[in-house]
């Protein structure tokens, strides 16, 4: 079963029937994973932190040397697509049909996907991620590109080992992120989360959860952490657009229970969303 879309798929702003929406096989988005994307939640028709997501899309496109349509055009497409209600708003920007000139005849695809079933808790495998930027810089540092094959392979590997997903570990046992989420945990009452210096994605949910922690007077530690810090935490959680804030019950062999601080962060995040989208 495919996820499909709620309402039409906008291709360069033109509403197209979901089963007729298509991208060229000659597009380097398809051929080489060259392009970028965003995913954000629509809550009853209102996108959460659309501006932040479009800022990140701007940075991704600029790293890839692809021009985007003007911001107000993109915003209008997103508001249009999000209007039907709750779902995951997806924005894809392809690289176009000329590898020498990124952006040639490219397309911007926007649609609202139905919300998947979101579990209450997750169990994470620990996986080495030698493919991750892991603090090294490149032309694509910070870009959320279409090249998500390694991320998906990590999730599939974790599932095959009986977990829901993976916690990715870099060189020297440094904790990075999940394939599609950020990691956080509570140690001695503080919210710990790997710093952006490891070139993990600048997650919008992570940023909002840090704001919630500040409101709740939970101390925040944003720095480089190691596997031993993660597995010895008191409570562990994941953060992402789709999952929001979710407690983690296992990281490899280490087990955890739902705890009061993660419960408070989860509740605080939901209130913040309600305030901003209500
Ligand atoms: C690698 C990675 N880290 C973290 C996240 C969470 O980011 P956000 O909170 O903006 O959804 C994502 C989301 O897709 C991701 O792909």
PDB file of C-alpha atoms and ligand atoms in Angstrom:
ATOM      1  CA  UNK A   1       0.000   0.000   0.000  1.00  0.00           C
ATOM      2  CA  UNK A   2       1.328   3.453  -0.834  1.00  0.00           C
ATOM      3  CA  UNK A   3       0.834   6.467   1.387  1.00  0.00           C
ATOM      4  CA  UNK A   4      -0.978   8.512  -1.257  1.00  0.00           C
ATOM      5  CA  UNK A   5      -2.056  12.071  -0.734  1.00  0.00           C
ATOM      6  CA  UNK A   6      -4.983  13.969   0.700  1.00  0.00           C
ATOM      7  CA  UNK A   7      -6.147  16.220  -2.091  1.00  0.00           C
ATOM      8  CA  UNK A   8      -4.265  17.068  -5.264  1.00  0.00           C
ATOM      9  CA  UNK A   9      -0.499  17.026  -5.769  1.00  0.00           C
ATOM     10  CA  UNK A  10       0.830  20.461  -6.680  1.00  0.00           C
ATOM     11  CA  UNK A  11       3.523  20.305  -9.350  1.00  0.00           C
ATOM     12  CA  UNK A  12       5.062  23.744  -9.753  1.00  0.00           C
ATOM     13  CA  UNK A  13       1.803  24.961  -8.270  1.00  0.00           C
ATOM     14  CA  UNK A  14      -0.469  23.138 -10.716  1.00  0.00           C
ATOM     15  CA  UNK A  15      -2.973  20.837  -9.012  1.00  0.00           C
ATOM     16  CA  UNK A  16      -2.653  17.345 -10.461  1.00  0.00           C
ATOM     17  CA  UNK A  17      -4.581  14.175  -9.681  1.00  0.00           C
ATOM     18  CA  UNK A  18      -2.525  12.048  -7.254  1.00  0.00           C
ATOM     19  CA  UNK A  19      -2.475   9.016  -9.569  1.00  0.00           C
ATOM     20  CA  UNK A  20      -1.376  11.121 -12.550  1.00  0.00           C
ATOM     21  CA  UNK A  21       1.302  13.152 -10.745  1.00  0.00           C
ATOM     22  CA  UNK A  22       4.738  12.323 -12.200  1.00  0.00           C
ATOM     23  CA  UNK A  23       8.352  13.474 -12.348  1.00  0.00           C
ATOM     24  CA  UNK A  24      10.591  12.904 -15.366  1.00  0.00           C
ATOM     25  CA  UNK A  25      12.837   9.817 -15.367  1.00  0.00           C
ATOM     26  CA  UNK A  26      15.525  12.162 -16.733  1.00  0.00           C
ATOM     27  CA  UNK A  27      15.450  14.305 -13.601  1.00  0.00           C
ATOM     28  CA  UNK A  28      18.636  14.030 -11.511  1.00  0.00           C
ATOM     29  CA  UNK A  29      16.375  13.972  -8.469  1.00  0.00           C
ATOM     30  CA  UNK A  30      15.329  10.493  -9.611  1.00  0.00           C
ATOM     31  CA  UNK A  31      18.615   9.466 -11.229  1.00  0.00           C
ATOM     32  CA  UNK A  32      21.053  10.656  -8.561  1.00  0.00           C
ATOM     33  CA  UNK A  33      19.056  11.734  -5.528  1.00  0.00           C
ATOM     34  CA  UNK A  34      20.035  15.336  -6.345  1.00  0.00           C
ATOM     35  CA  UNK A  35      17.455  17.655  -4.875  1.00  0.00           C
ATOM     36  CA  UNK A  36      16.046  18.480  -1.474  1.00  0.00           C
ATOM     37  CA  UNK A  37      12.895  18.089   0.557  1.00  0.00           C
ATOM     38  CA  UNK A  38      10.974  19.033   3.676  1.00  0.00           C
ATOM     39  CA  UNK A  39       8.288  17.339   5.729  1.00  0.00           C
ATOM     40  CA  UNK A  40       6.106  19.248   8.150  1.00  0.00           C
ATOM     41  CA  UNK A  41       2.906  18.602  10.011  1.00  0.00           C
ATOM     42  CA  UNK A  42      -0.376  20.201   9.149  1.00  0.00           C
ATOM     43  CA  UNK A  43      -2.576  20.446  12.254  1.00  0.00           C
ATOM     44  CA  UNK A  44      -6.213  20.899  11.195  1.00  0.00           C
ATOM     45  CA  UNK A  45      -5.023  22.646   8.059  1.00  0.00           C
ATOM     46  CA  UNK A  46      -2.338  24.858   9.655  1.00  0.00           C
ATOM     47  CA  UNK A  47       1.307  23.963   8.995  1.00  0.00           C
ATOM     48  CA  UNK A  48       3.569  23.973  12.065  1.00  0.00           C
ATOM     49  CA  UNK A  49       6.573  26.300  11.715  1.00  0.00           C
ATOM     50  CA  UNK A  50       6.239  26.650   7.952  1.00  0.00           C
ATOM     51  CA  UNK A  51       8.712  29.563   8.005  1.00  0.00           C
ATOM     52  CA  UNK A  52      11.401  27.456   9.715  1.00  0.00           C
ATOM     53  CA  UNK A  53      10.913  24.601   7.273  1.00  0.00           C
ATOM     54  CA  UNK A  54      11.081  26.941   4.278  1.00  0.00           C
ATOM     55  CA  UNK A  55      14.243  28.538   5.716  1.00  0.00           C
ATOM     56  CA  UNK A  56      15.802  25.065   5.896  1.00  0.00           C
ATOM     57  CA  UNK A  57      14.617  24.305   2.351  1.00  0.00           C
ATOM     58  CA  UNK A  58      16.287  27.559   1.236  1.00  0.00           C
ATOM     59  CA  UNK A  59      19.572  26.472   2.807  1.00  0.00           C
ATOM     60  CA  UNK A  60      19.323  22.996   1.238  1.00  0.00           C
ATOM     61  CA  UNK A  61      18.534  24.372  -2.227  1.00  0.00           C
ATOM     62  CA  UNK A  62      21.290  26.948  -1.979  1.00  0.00           C
ATOM     63  CA  UNK A  63      23.871  24.227  -1.092  1.00  0.00           C
ATOM     64  CA  UNK A  64      22.678  22.328  -4.157  1.00  0.00           C
ATOM     65  CA  UNK A  65      22.821  25.494  -6.346  1.00  0.00           C
ATOM     66  CA  UNK A  66      19.119  25.177  -7.144  1.00  0.00           C
ATOM     67  CA  UNK A  67      16.946  28.297  -7.290  1.00  0.00           C
ATOM     68  CA  UNK A  68      13.603  28.116  -5.511  1.00  0.00           C
ATOM     69  CA  UNK A  69      10.400  29.903  -6.464  1.00  0.00           C
ATOM     70  CA  UNK A  70       9.838  33.121  -4.461  1.00  0.00           C
ATOM     71  CA  UNK A  71       9.019  32.576  -0.786  1.00  0.00           C
ATOM     72  CA  UNK A  72       5.452  33.888  -1.032  1.00  0.00           C
ATOM     73  CA  UNK A  73       4.734  31.537  -3.942  1.00  0.00           C
ATOM     74  CA  UNK A  74       6.070  28.539  -2.010  1.00  0.00           C
ATOM     75  CA  UNK A  75       4.141  29.609   1.068  1.00  0.00           C
ATOM     76  CA  UNK A  76       0.915  29.873  -0.909  1.00  0.00           C
ATOM     77  CA  UNK A  77       1.396  26.379  -2.376  1.00  0.00           C
ATOM     78  CA  UNK A  78       2.039  24.942   1.097  1.00  0.00           C
ATOM     79  CA  UNK A  79      -0.979  26.647   2.665  1.00  0.00           C
ATOM     80  CA  UNK A  80      -3.125  25.396  -0.201  1.00  0.00           C
ATOM     81  CA  UNK A  81      -1.934  21.812   0.099  1.00  0.00           C
ATOM     82  CA  UNK A  82      -2.170  21.808   3.923  1.00  0.00           C
ATOM     83  CA  UNK A  83      -5.705  23.229   4.009  1.00  0.00           C
ATOM     84  CA  UNK A  84      -7.623  19.884   3.952  1.00  0.00           C
ATOM     85  CA  UNK A  85      -6.571  19.045   7.533  1.00  0.00           C
ATOM     86  CA  UNK A  86      -4.207  16.822   9.539  1.00  0.00           C
ATOM     87  CA  UNK A  87      -1.337  15.190   7.705  1.00  0.00           C
ATOM     88  CA  UNK A  88       2.304  15.396   6.708  1.00  0.00           C
ATOM     89  CA  UNK A  89       2.958  18.150   4.205  1.00  0.00           C
ATOM     90  CA  UNK A  90       5.703  17.082   1.834  1.00  0.00           C
ATOM     91  CA  UNK A  91       7.755  19.453  -0.313  1.00  0.00           C
ATOM     92  CA  UNK A  92      10.178  18.012  -2.872  1.00  0.00           C
ATOM     93  CA  UNK A  93      12.521  20.056  -5.040  1.00  0.00           C
ATOM     94  CA  UNK A  94      14.154  18.057  -7.812  1.00  0.00           C
ATOM     95  CA  UNK A  95      17.527  18.811  -9.371  1.00  0.00           C
ATOM     96  CA  UNK A  96      16.163  19.045 -12.916  1.00  0.00           C
ATOM     97  CA  UNK A  97      17.207  17.493 -16.187  1.00  0.00           C
ATOM     98  CA  UNK A  98      20.749  18.803 -16.673  1.00  0.00           C
ATOM     99  CA  UNK A  99      23.402  17.565 -14.246  1.00  0.00           C
ATOM    100  CA  UNK A 100      25.713  20.388 -15.381  1.00  0.00           C
ATOM    101  CA  UNK A 101      23.170  23.105 -14.547  1.00  0.00           C
ATOM    102  CA  UNK A 102      21.245  22.215 -11.375  1.00  0.00           C
ATOM    103  CA  UNK A 103      17.674  23.455 -11.427  1.00  0.00           C
ATOM    104  CA  UNK A 104      17.158  23.151 -15.197  1.00  0.00           C
ATOM    105  CA  UNK A 105      13.479  22.356 -15.794  1.00  0.00           C
ATOM    106  CA  UNK A 106      13.165  21.090 -12.262  1.00  0.00           C
ATOM    107  CA  UNK A 107       9.932  20.667 -10.360  1.00  0.00           C
ATOM    108  CA  UNK A 108       8.654  21.545  -6.931  1.00  0.00           C
ATOM    109  CA  UNK A 109       6.145  18.992  -5.706  1.00  0.00           C
ATOM    110  CA  UNK A 110       3.891  19.738  -2.719  1.00  0.00           C
ATOM    111  CA  UNK A 111       1.232  17.461  -1.273  1.00  0.00           C
ATOM    112  CA  UNK A 112      -0.407  16.457   1.987  1.00  0.00           C
ATOM    113  CA  UNK A 113       0.151  12.844   2.975  1.00  0.00           C
ATOM    114  CA  UNK A 114      -2.158  11.084   5.448  1.00  0.00           C
ATOM    115  CA  UNK A 115      -0.643  10.800   8.929  1.00  0.00           C
ATOM    116  CA  UNK A 116       0.890   7.352   9.432  1.00  0.00           C
ATOM    117  CA  UNK A 117       0.025   5.346  12.542  1.00  0.00           C
ATOM    118  CA  UNK A 118       2.345   6.802  15.171  1.00  0.00           C
ATOM    119  CA  UNK A 119       3.438   4.430  17.953  1.00  0.00           C
ATOM    120  CA  UNK A 120       3.353   5.530  21.611  1.00  0.00           C
ATOM    121  CA  UNK A 121       6.949   4.494  22.252  1.00  0.00           C
ATOM    122  CA  UNK A 122       9.951   3.307  20.215  1.00  0.00           C
ATOM    123  CA  UNK A 123      12.775   0.808  20.607  1.00  0.00           C
ATOM    124  CA  UNK A 124      16.087   1.689  18.969  1.00  0.00           C
ATOM    125  CA  UNK A 125      18.937  -0.449  17.735  1.00  0.00           C
ATOM    126  CA  UNK A 126      22.425   1.080  17.876  1.00  0.00           C
ATOM    127  CA  UNK A 127      24.048   1.294  14.443  1.00  0.00           C
ATOM    128  CA  UNK A 128      27.365   2.663  13.245  1.00  0.00           C
ATOM    129  CA  UNK A 129      26.853   5.247  10.492  1.00  0.00           C
ATOM    130  CA  UNK A 130      30.172   5.577   8.611  1.00  0.00           C
ATOM    131  CA  UNK A 131      28.228   7.336   5.830  1.00  0.00           C
ATOM    132  CA  UNK A 132      27.064  10.190   8.079  1.00  0.00           C
ATOM    133  CA  UNK A 133      28.673  13.648   7.806  1.00  0.00           C
ATOM    134  CA  UNK A 134      29.552  13.192  11.493  1.00  0.00           C
ATOM    135  CA  UNK A 135      31.170  16.612  11.851  1.00  0.00           C
ATOM    136  CA  UNK A 136      32.925  16.561   8.475  1.00  0.00           C
ATOM    137  CA  UNK A 137      32.001  19.385   6.125  1.00  0.00           C
ATOM    138  CA  UNK A 138      31.158  19.116   2.430  1.00  0.00           C
ATOM    139  CA  UNK A 139      29.218  21.025  -0.236  1.00  0.00           C
ATOM    140  CA  UNK A 140      26.052  19.567   1.251  1.00  0.00           C
ATOM    141  CA  UNK A 141      26.615  20.239   4.933  1.00  0.00           C
ATOM    142  CA  UNK A 142      23.259  20.966   6.555  1.00  0.00           C
ATOM    143  CA  UNK A 143      21.253  20.175   3.411  1.00  0.00           C
ATOM    144  CA  UNK A 144      18.232  17.887   3.668  1.00  0.00           C
ATOM    145  CA  UNK A 145      18.828  16.241   0.311  1.00  0.00           C
ATOM    146  CA  UNK A 146      16.851  13.596  -1.511  1.00  0.00           C
ATOM    147  CA  UNK A 147      19.735  11.125  -0.958  1.00  0.00           C
ATOM    148  CA  UNK A 148      18.151   9.281   1.964  1.00  0.00           C
ATOM    149  CA  UNK A 149      19.130   5.748   0.888  1.00  0.00           C
ATOM    150  CA  UNK A 150      21.615   5.217   3.762  1.00  0.00           C
ATOM    151  CA  UNK A 151      19.080   6.531   6.291  1.00  0.00           C
ATOM    152  CA  UNK A 152      16.393   4.166   5.019  1.00  0.00           C
ATOM    153  CA  UNK A 153      18.838   1.243   4.944  1.00  0.00           C
ATOM    154  CA  UNK A 154      19.654   1.911   8.623  1.00  0.00           C
ATOM    155  CA  UNK A 155      15.956   1.858   9.557  1.00  0.00           C
ATOM    156  CA  UNK A 156      15.416  -1.351   7.600  1.00  0.00           C
ATOM    157  CA  UNK A 157      18.480  -2.990   9.215  1.00  0.00           C
ATOM    158  CA  UNK A 158      17.192  -2.046  12.690  1.00  0.00           C
ATOM    159  CA  UNK A 159      13.739  -3.438  11.892  1.00  0.00           C
ATOM    160  CA  UNK A 160      15.243  -6.689  10.689  1.00  0.00           C
ATOM    161  CA  UNK A 161      16.920  -6.971  14.078  1.00  0.00           C
ATOM    162  CA  UNK A 162      13.589  -6.578  15.870  1.00  0.00           C
ATOM    163  CA  UNK A 163      13.743  -2.858  16.719  1.00  0.00           C
ATOM    164  CA  UNK A 164      11.569   0.002  15.469  1.00  0.00           C
ATOM    165  CA  UNK A 165      14.435   2.154  14.255  1.00  0.00           C
ATOM    166  CA  UNK A 166      18.090   3.067  14.805  1.00  0.00           C
ATOM    167  CA  UNK A 167      20.249   5.378  16.916  1.00  0.00           C
ATOM    168  CA  UNK A 168      23.186   6.307  14.676  1.00  0.00           C
ATOM    169  CA  UNK A 169      26.701   6.392  16.074  1.00  0.00           C
ATOM    170  CA  UNK A 170      29.633   8.180  14.435  1.00  0.00           C
ATOM    171  CA  UNK A 171      33.371   7.862  14.798  1.00  0.00           C
ATOM    172  CA  UNK A 172      34.783   7.636  18.336  1.00  0.00           C
ATOM    173  CA  UNK A 173      31.384   6.438  19.559  1.00  0.00           C
ATOM    174  CA  UNK A 174      29.811   9.873  19.158  1.00  0.00           C
ATOM    175  CA  UNK A 175      25.983   9.877  19.281  1.00  0.00           C
ATOM    176  CA  UNK A 176      24.460  11.486  16.179  1.00  0.00           C
ATOM    177  CA  UNK A 177      20.719  11.169  15.460  1.00  0.00           C
ATOM    178  CA  UNK A 178      18.189   8.719  14.066  1.00  0.00           C
ATOM    179  CA  UNK A 179      17.685   8.194  10.318  1.00  0.00           C
ATOM    180  CA  UNK A 180      14.645  10.505  10.409  1.00  0.00           C
ATOM    181  CA  UNK A 181      14.628  11.941  13.925  1.00  0.00           C
ATOM    182  CA  UNK A 182      16.741  13.668  16.535  1.00  0.00           C
ATOM    183  CA  UNK A 183      17.773  12.071  19.799  1.00  0.00           C
ATOM    184  CA  UNK A 184      17.463  13.411  23.301  1.00  0.00           C
ATOM    185  CA  UNK A 185      17.729  12.021  26.794  1.00  0.00           C
ATOM    186  CA  UNK A 186      17.529  13.038  30.419  1.00  0.00           C
ATOM    187  CA  UNK A 187      20.538  12.660  32.684  1.00  0.00           C
ATOM    188  CA  UNK A 188      20.567  14.075  36.208  1.00  0.00           C
ATOM    189  CA  UNK A 189      17.492  16.147  35.353  1.00  0.00           C
ATOM    190  CA  UNK A 190      19.024  17.832  32.275  1.00  0.00           C
ATOM    191  CA  UNK A 191      17.864  17.478  28.681  1.00  0.00           C
ATOM    192  CA  UNK A 192      20.870  16.237  26.683  1.00  0.00           C
ATOM    193  CA  UNK A 193      20.943  16.318  22.886  1.00  0.00           C
ATOM    194  CA  UNK A 194      23.836  16.054  20.428  1.00  0.00           C
ATOM    195  CA  UNK A 195      24.994  19.484  19.224  1.00  0.00           C
ATOM    196  CA  UNK A 196      24.658  20.613  15.620  1.00  0.00           C
ATOM    197  CA  UNK A 197      28.478  20.582  15.344  1.00  0.00           C
ATOM    198  CA  UNK A 198      28.228  16.891  14.398  1.00  0.00           C
ATOM    199  CA  UNK A 199      26.257  18.030  11.333  1.00  0.00           C
ATOM    200  CA  UNK A 200      23.093  16.284  12.375  1.00  0.00           C
ATOM    201  CA  UNK A 201      20.007  17.800  10.756  1.00  0.00           C
ATOM    202  CA  UNK A 202      18.934  21.111  12.304  1.00  0.00           C
ATOM    203  CA  UNK A 203      15.632  19.574  13.381  1.00  0.00           C
ATOM    204  CA  UNK A 204      12.689  21.905  13.827  1.00  0.00           C
ATOM    205  CA  UNK A 205      11.162  19.611  16.474  1.00  0.00           C
ATOM    206  CA  UNK A 206      14.431  19.519  18.410  1.00  0.00           C
ATOM    207  CA  UNK A 207      14.571  23.315  18.347  1.00  0.00           C
ATOM    208  CA  UNK A 208      10.966  23.565  19.581  1.00  0.00           C
ATOM    209  CA  UNK A 209      11.595  20.947  22.303  1.00  0.00           C
ATOM    210  CA  UNK A 210      14.578  22.955  23.538  1.00  0.00           C
ATOM    211  CA  UNK A 211      12.228  25.961  23.822  1.00  0.00           C
ATOM    212  CA  UNK A 212       9.788  23.790  25.797  1.00  0.00           C
ATOM    213  CA  UNK A 213      12.587  22.608  28.106  1.00  0.00           C
ATOM    214  CA  UNK A 214      13.531  26.250  28.712  1.00  0.00           C
ATOM    215  CA  UNK A 215       9.911  27.088  29.583  1.00  0.00           C
ATOM    216  CA  UNK A 216       9.863  24.142  32.006  1.00  0.00           C
ATOM    217  CA  UNK A 217      13.211  25.172  33.549  1.00  0.00           C
ATOM    218  CA  UNK A 218      14.794  21.887  32.511  1.00  0.00           C
ATOM    219  CA  UNK A 219      18.545  22.514  32.083  1.00  0.00           C
ATOM    220  CA  UNK A 220      19.766  21.866  28.520  1.00  0.00           C
ATOM    221  CA  UNK A 221      23.042  20.263  27.490  1.00  0.00           C
ATOM    222  CA  UNK A 222      23.723  20.510  23.774  1.00  0.00           C
ATOM    223  CA  UNK A 223      27.169  19.102  23.106  1.00  0.00           C
ATOM    224  CA  UNK A 224      29.093  16.112  21.849  1.00  0.00           C
ATOM    225  CA  UNK A 225      28.024  12.937  23.652  1.00  0.00           C
ATOM    226  CA  UNK A 226      29.141   9.336  23.485  1.00  0.00           C
ATOM    227  CA  UNK A 227      27.301   6.036  23.326  1.00  0.00           C
ATOM    228  CA  UNK A 228      27.955   5.469  27.054  1.00  0.00           C
ATOM    229  CA  UNK A 229      26.127   8.750  27.864  1.00  0.00           C
ATOM    230  CA  UNK A 230      23.084   7.633  25.886  1.00  0.00           C
ATOM    231  CA  UNK A 231      22.777   4.117  27.269  1.00  0.00           C
ATOM    232  CA  UNK A 232      23.255   5.281  30.867  1.00  0.00           C
ATOM    233  CA  UNK A 233      20.566   7.996  30.615  1.00  0.00           C
ATOM    234  CA  UNK A 234      17.550   8.113  32.950  1.00  0.00           C
ATOM    235  CA  UNK A 235      15.000   8.668  30.159  1.00  0.00           C
ATOM    236  CA  UNK A 236      15.430   8.683  26.373  1.00  0.00           C
ATOM    237  CA  UNK A 237      13.277  10.188  23.628  1.00  0.00           C
ATOM    238  CA  UNK A 238      13.127  10.921  19.921  1.00  0.00           C
ATOM    239  CA  UNK A 239      12.024  14.157  18.242  1.00  0.00           C
ATOM    240  CA  UNK A 240      10.687  14.603  14.720  1.00  0.00           C
ATOM    241  CA  UNK A 241       7.981  16.299  12.747  1.00  0.00           C
ATOM    242  CA  UNK A 242       5.995  13.098  12.298  1.00  0.00           C
ATOM    243  CA  UNK A 243       6.594  11.594  15.766  1.00  0.00           C
ATOM    244  CA  UNK A 244       6.729  14.876  17.742  1.00  0.00           C
ATOM    245  CA  UNK A 245       8.287  13.829  21.099  1.00  0.00           C
ATOM    246  CA  UNK A 246       8.170  10.071  21.816  1.00  0.00           C
ATOM    247  CA  UNK A 247       9.633   8.074  24.699  1.00  0.00           C
ATOM    248  CA  UNK A 248      12.220   5.395  23.887  1.00  0.00           C
ATOM    249  CA  UNK A 249      12.006   2.084  25.731  1.00  0.00           C
ATOM    250  CA  UNK A 250      15.237   0.486  24.491  1.00  0.00           C
ATOM    251  CA  UNK A 251      18.561   1.502  22.977  1.00  0.00           C
ATOM    252  CA  UNK A 252      20.255  -1.746  22.018  1.00  0.00           C
ATOM    253  CA  UNK A 253      20.422  -3.854  25.202  1.00  0.00           C
ATOM    254  CA  UNK A 254      19.713  -0.924  27.522  1.00  0.00           C
ATOM    255  CA  UNK A 255      16.093  -0.530  28.577  1.00  0.00           C
ATOM    256  CA  UNK A 256      14.232   2.546  29.782  1.00  0.00           C
ATOM    257  CA  UNK A 257      10.791   3.415  31.164  1.00  0.00           C
ATOM    258  CA  UNK A 258       8.580   6.338  30.357  1.00  0.00           C
ATOM    259  CA  UNK A 259       9.656   9.047  32.737  1.00  0.00           C
ATOM    260  CA  UNK A 260       8.289  12.291  34.128  1.00  0.00           C
ATOM    261  CA  UNK A 261      10.638  14.664  32.295  1.00  0.00           C
ATOM    262  CA  UNK A 262       9.975  13.213  28.842  1.00  0.00           C
ATOM    263  CA  UNK A 263       6.242  13.176  29.639  1.00  0.00           C
ATOM    264  CA  UNK A 264       6.482  16.876  30.514  1.00  0.00           C
ATOM    265  CA  UNK A 265       8.429  17.667  27.320  1.00  0.00           C
ATOM    266  CA  UNK A 266       5.908  15.731  25.234  1.00  0.00           C
ATOM    267  CA  UNK A 267       2.967  17.542  26.855  1.00  0.00           C
ATOM    268  CA  UNK A 268       4.763  20.880  26.567  1.00  0.00           C
ATOM    269  CA  UNK A 269       5.464  20.276  22.884  1.00  0.00           C
ATOM    270  CA  UNK A 270       1.795  19.498  22.218  1.00  0.00           C
ATOM    271  CA  UNK A 271       0.738  22.692  24.022  1.00  0.00           C
ATOM    272  CA  UNK A 272       3.239  24.718  21.998  1.00  0.00           C
ATOM    273  CA  UNK A 273       1.842  23.248  18.768  1.00  0.00           C
ATOM    274  CA  UNK A 274      -1.711  24.017  19.921  1.00  0.00           C
ATOM    275  CA  UNK A 275      -0.707  27.603  20.771  1.00  0.00           C
ATOM    276  CA  UNK A 276       0.954  28.144  17.392  1.00  0.00           C
ATOM    277  CA  UNK A 277      -1.572  26.363  15.176  1.00  0.00           C
ATOM    278  CA  UNK A 278      -4.802  26.625  17.185  1.00  0.00           C
TER     279      UNK A 278
HETATM  280  C1  LIG B   1      18.241  12.861   9.756  1.00  0.00           C
HETATM  281  C2  LIG B   1      17.117  13.565  10.439  1.00  0.00           C
HETATM  282  N1  LIG B   1      17.304  14.052  11.682  1.00  0.00           N
HETATM  283  C3  LIG B   1      16.303  14.687  12.336  1.00  0.00           C
HETATM  284  C4  LIG B   1      15.061  14.856  11.759  1.00  0.00           C
HETATM  285  C5  LIG B   1      13.978  15.595  12.491  1.00  0.00           C
HETATM  286  O1  LIG B   1      13.800  16.853  11.894  1.00  0.00           O
HETATM  287  P1  LIG B   1      12.436  17.667  12.039  1.00  0.00           P
HETATM  288  O2  LIG B   1      12.212  17.855  13.496  1.00  0.00           O
HETATM  289  O3  LIG B   1      12.698  18.962  11.364  1.00  0.00           O
HETATM  290  O4  LIG B   1      11.388  16.834  11.431  1.00  0.00           O
HETATM  291  C6  LIG B   1      14.832  14.396  10.468  1.00  0.00           C
HETATM  292  C7  LIG B   1      13.536  14.580   9.837  1.00  0.00           C
HETATM  293  O5  LIG B   1      13.258  14.090   8.777  1.00  0.00           O
HETATM  294  C8  LIG B   1      15.889  13.737   9.782  1.00  0.00           C
HETATM  295  O6  LIG B   1      15.711  13.272   8.545  1.00  0.00           O
END
